[in-house]
Amino acid sequence: MNLTLHVWRQKSPADPGRMVKYEVRGVSEHASFLEMLDVLNEQLVEKGEEPIAFEHDCREGICGSCGFMINGEAHGPQPATTVCQLHMRHFKDGAVLHLEPWRSKAFPVVKDLVVNRSSFDRIVAAGGFISVATGSAPEANLIPVPKPISDRAFDAAQCIGCGACVAQCPNGAAQLFTSAKVSHLSLLPQGQPERFDRALSMVEAMEREGFGSCTNYAECEAVCPKEISIDFIARMNRDYLSAKGKGVMKPPLSTAG
Ligand code: SF4
Ligand code: FES
């Protein structure tokens, strides 16, 4: 298949950047999107041109490092799929595709399609951990956790920190990411002692990073490759308001759902 790509090229954070057109010929429909870019990059290198910078590590949908906009959709048109797991068979021969980096004040562009997502790391560093003594792994396995609660915690724990939720949100909000990181710990017994302080610290860290505010567009949920539910945002907001003493009664710790 043949494609026309319009790719955002930006040499450095200070460079204003621009879209550059490329014609890519003979792409296999079995290639992943990143493999298609690999082929294009080899051709650019052979011509003595600078290859397109994009980020990746695992290429199997688990590390969260890949991701860019394809025709205005974070990770492209396939639901629940990271761009590294997206295959060319989902596009038509002759398709015209516009590739852009995540657009968010809190994710400054490093180069081409690569952005700096360390703002996410700082949110996690503010409270995305358990510091109370939880014992060793065998002891953890002896603590009974109701199946619906462990399933819910696992749903939240699937967040790979890719940043698609922020990129797709018209407000550039990071509530889906932050609520997933808050919830996967605070749903479990080991996460209960720091539950409300964690919500407070992580929400405040999120606000310091310059993300926008959530107004329930739910675009984040629609593009999330791990299908994280916006219900976690409501849960985080309840815990945050409880921590601030805003008249929301703290739920009993044992029924954390
Ligand atoms: S919530 Fe979804 S879209 Fe957002 S960072 Fe986590 S996995 Fe990516
Ligand atoms: S490269 Fe790891 S999720 Fe895409």
XYZ file of C-alpha atoms and ligand atoms in Angstrom:
269
model
C 0.000 0.000 0.000
C 1.024 3.600 -0.607
C 0.618 6.434 1.871
C 1.048 10.175 2.060
C 2.327 11.291 5.449
C 2.398 14.813 6.789
C 4.736 14.626 9.779
C 5.493 17.242 12.428
C 9.234 17.954 12.248
C 10.778 19.952 15.079
C 14.553 19.877 15.595
C 14.533 20.941 19.248
C 12.236 22.376 21.936
C 13.095 25.892 20.737
C 12.462 25.189 17.032
C 8.996 26.431 15.895
C 8.458 23.183 13.915
C 6.493 22.501 10.718
C 4.619 19.757 8.859
C 6.671 17.933 6.199
C 5.130 15.757 3.465
C 6.477 12.266 2.696
C 5.302 9.693 0.139
C 5.753 6.115 1.392
C 5.482 3.333 -1.202
C 5.070 -0.440 -0.916
C 4.084 -0.581 2.762
C 3.082 -4.075 3.951
C -0.386 -4.212 5.487
C 1.138 -6.539 8.111
C 3.619 -3.902 9.262
C 2.939 -2.046 12.490
C 2.698 1.728 12.324
C 6.141 2.070 13.907
C 7.620 -0.450 11.455
C 6.209 1.663 8.628
C 8.030 4.651 10.143
C 11.193 2.512 10.467
C 11.053 1.860 6.700
C 10.527 5.549 5.960
C 13.410 6.447 8.289
C 15.761 4.020 6.507
C 14.890 5.732 3.237
C 15.502 9.165 4.780
C 18.883 8.062 6.155
C 19.880 6.654 2.731
C 19.079 10.073 1.245
C 21.183 11.789 3.905
C 18.143 13.275 5.647
C 17.406 13.353 9.380
C 15.143 10.420 10.410
C 11.833 11.160 12.143
C 12.217 10.935 15.930
C 9.537 8.917 17.709
C 9.587 7.182 21.058
C 9.166 3.462 21.729
C 10.459 0.683 23.919
C 8.417 -2.528 24.242
C 6.419 -2.308 20.980
C 3.870 -4.592 22.625
C 1.542 -2.101 24.292
C 2.858 -2.255 27.840
C 5.545 0.405 28.376
C 3.575 3.527 27.397
C 6.473 5.263 25.690
C 5.053 5.332 22.158
C 2.160 7.513 21.143
C 1.362 10.421 18.854
C -1.648 11.846 17.074
C -2.741 10.242 13.789
C -5.260 12.443 11.998
C -6.160 14.078 15.304
C -6.676 10.828 17.232
C -4.315 9.824 20.018
C -2.770 6.428 19.100
C -4.789 6.456 15.846
C -8.186 5.086 14.847
C -8.153 1.629 16.448
C -9.815 1.511 19.903
C -7.843 0.134 22.870
C -4.632 0.031 20.832
C -1.302 1.749 21.306
C 0.390 3.079 18.188
C 3.032 0.323 18.407
C 0.266 -2.292 18.205
C -1.579 -0.522 15.402
C -1.201 -2.278 12.044
C -1.293 -0.798 8.580
C -4.205 -3.037 7.532
C -6.448 -0.635 9.444
C -5.675 2.078 6.868
C -6.775 2.340 3.248
C -4.320 2.251 0.346
C -3.654 5.878 -0.630
C -4.516 7.222 2.830
C -3.303 10.685 3.793
C -2.154 10.733 7.435
C -1.144 13.666 9.623
C 1.227 12.719 12.449
C 1.715 15.144 15.322
C 3.173 14.874 18.833
C 0.968 15.082 21.938
C -0.102 18.720 22.285
C -0.043 19.809 25.929
C 1.680 22.566 27.862
C 2.732 19.939 30.401
C 4.287 17.723 27.672
C 6.843 19.950 25.907
C 8.037 18.657 22.538
C 11.602 17.293 22.667
C 11.945 16.505 18.966
C 9.518 15.661 16.114
C 6.968 13.229 17.642
C 8.748 12.876 21.011
C 7.460 14.767 24.042
C 8.728 15.038 27.605
C 6.271 13.282 29.944
C 8.257 13.757 33.157
C 5.315 15.717 34.562
C 3.649 12.298 34.955
C 6.684 11.031 36.883
C 6.418 13.973 39.275
C 2.722 13.219 39.918
C 3.617 9.615 40.774
C 6.544 10.763 42.940
C 4.109 12.916 44.954
C 2.167 9.908 46.258
C 1.957 6.970 43.875
C 3.497 4.526 46.338
C 2.856 2.792 49.665
C 5.260 3.718 52.450
C 3.650 1.807 55.332
C 5.053 -1.635 56.157
C 3.158 -4.201 54.096
C 5.194 -7.309 54.803
C 6.645 -9.665 52.244
C 4.870 -11.128 49.205
C 3.598 -14.250 51.041
C 2.086 -12.030 53.750
C 0.381 -9.885 51.104
C -1.132 -13.015 49.608
C -2.699 -13.875 52.985
C -4.733 -10.650 53.097
C -8.204 -11.428 51.739
C -9.281 -8.992 49.022
C -12.785 -9.349 47.558
C -12.618 -10.336 43.886
C -14.588 -7.277 42.638
C -12.149 -4.971 44.492
C -9.018 -6.740 43.210
C -10.445 -6.660 39.662
C -11.137 -2.933 40.007
C -7.617 -2.256 41.320
C -6.221 -4.227 38.392
C -8.336 -2.200 35.934
C -6.694 0.965 37.268
C -3.224 -0.613 37.410
C -3.325 -1.218 33.666
C -2.558 2.476 33.001
C 0.739 2.567 31.104
C 1.313 6.314 31.490
C 1.271 6.961 27.757
C -0.338 10.410 27.958
C -3.001 9.873 25.273
C -5.693 10.962 27.739
C -4.042 14.363 28.152
C -3.392 14.767 24.427
C -7.009 14.082 23.441
C -8.617 16.165 26.193
C -9.720 19.615 24.961
C -8.597 20.913 28.379
C -5.279 19.039 28.415
C -6.351 17.494 31.728
C -4.488 14.634 33.413
C -7.329 13.430 35.640
C -7.644 9.991 34.018
C -3.956 9.174 34.453
C -3.812 10.573 37.999
C -7.023 8.849 39.092
C -5.775 5.513 37.755
C -2.522 5.872 39.703
C -4.394 6.991 42.845
C -6.972 4.222 42.592
C -4.870 1.165 41.896
C -3.253 1.681 45.305
C -6.135 3.079 47.307
C -8.513 0.253 46.389
C -6.289 -2.335 48.071
C -5.953 -2.867 51.852
C -2.253 -1.955 51.787
C -3.098 1.412 50.241
C -5.713 2.406 52.799
C -3.576 4.142 55.491
C -2.350 6.805 53.024
C -5.467 6.862 50.852
C -6.631 10.435 51.430
C -3.171 12.015 51.771
C -2.222 10.286 48.500
C -5.201 11.750 46.640
C -4.432 15.215 48.000
C -0.705 15.099 47.167
C -1.134 13.686 43.680
C -3.940 16.073 42.688
C -1.902 19.021 43.955
C 1.142 17.780 41.999
C -1.028 17.472 38.885
C -2.195 21.055 39.294
C 1.386 22.315 39.736
C 2.378 20.746 36.392
C 0.025 22.979 34.409
C -2.491 20.406 33.186
C -6.011 21.694 32.492
C -9.107 20.943 34.533
C -11.492 18.081 33.847
C -14.938 19.110 32.569
C -16.153 15.584 31.749
C -15.634 15.509 27.977
C -14.607 11.845 28.403
C -12.346 12.045 25.347
C -9.645 10.536 27.594
C -11.623 7.354 28.171
C -12.397 7.085 24.441
C -8.726 7.053 23.404
C -7.167 5.270 26.383
C -5.428 2.157 25.031
C -6.096 0.403 28.340
C -9.764 1.455 28.521
C -9.366 3.138 31.920
C -12.817 4.282 33.070
C -13.623 7.885 33.989
C -15.357 6.414 37.068
C -11.875 6.528 38.625
C -11.901 10.320 38.276
C -15.088 10.533 40.357
C -13.489 8.259 42.934
C -10.327 10.365 43.095
C -12.384 13.557 43.422
C -14.300 12.099 46.378
C -11.061 11.155 48.136
C -9.518 14.547 47.347
C -12.517 16.428 48.768
C -12.501 14.191 51.840
C -8.819 14.981 52.368
C -9.561 18.696 52.063
C -12.395 18.360 54.600
C -14.933 19.727 52.119
C -17.920 18.073 53.752
C -17.599 14.754 51.916
C -17.743 11.933 54.418
C -14.761 9.610 54.286
C -15.980 6.186 53.186
C -15.158 3.269 55.492
C -11.682 2.025 54.645
C -12.739 -1.596 54.329
C -15.243 -0.839 51.538
C -12.871 1.083 49.385
C -14.637 0.554 46.073
S -5.101 6.647 31.580
Fe -4.953 5.543 29.589
S -4.442 7.159 28.103
Fe -3.989 7.982 30.140
S -1.827 7.567 30.525
Fe -3.004 5.827 31.404
S -3.079 4.317 29.739
Fe -2.458 6.248 28.758
S 6.305 0.992 22.591
Fe 5.672 0.278 24.585
S 3.539 0.705 24.592
Fe 4.121 1.210 22.571
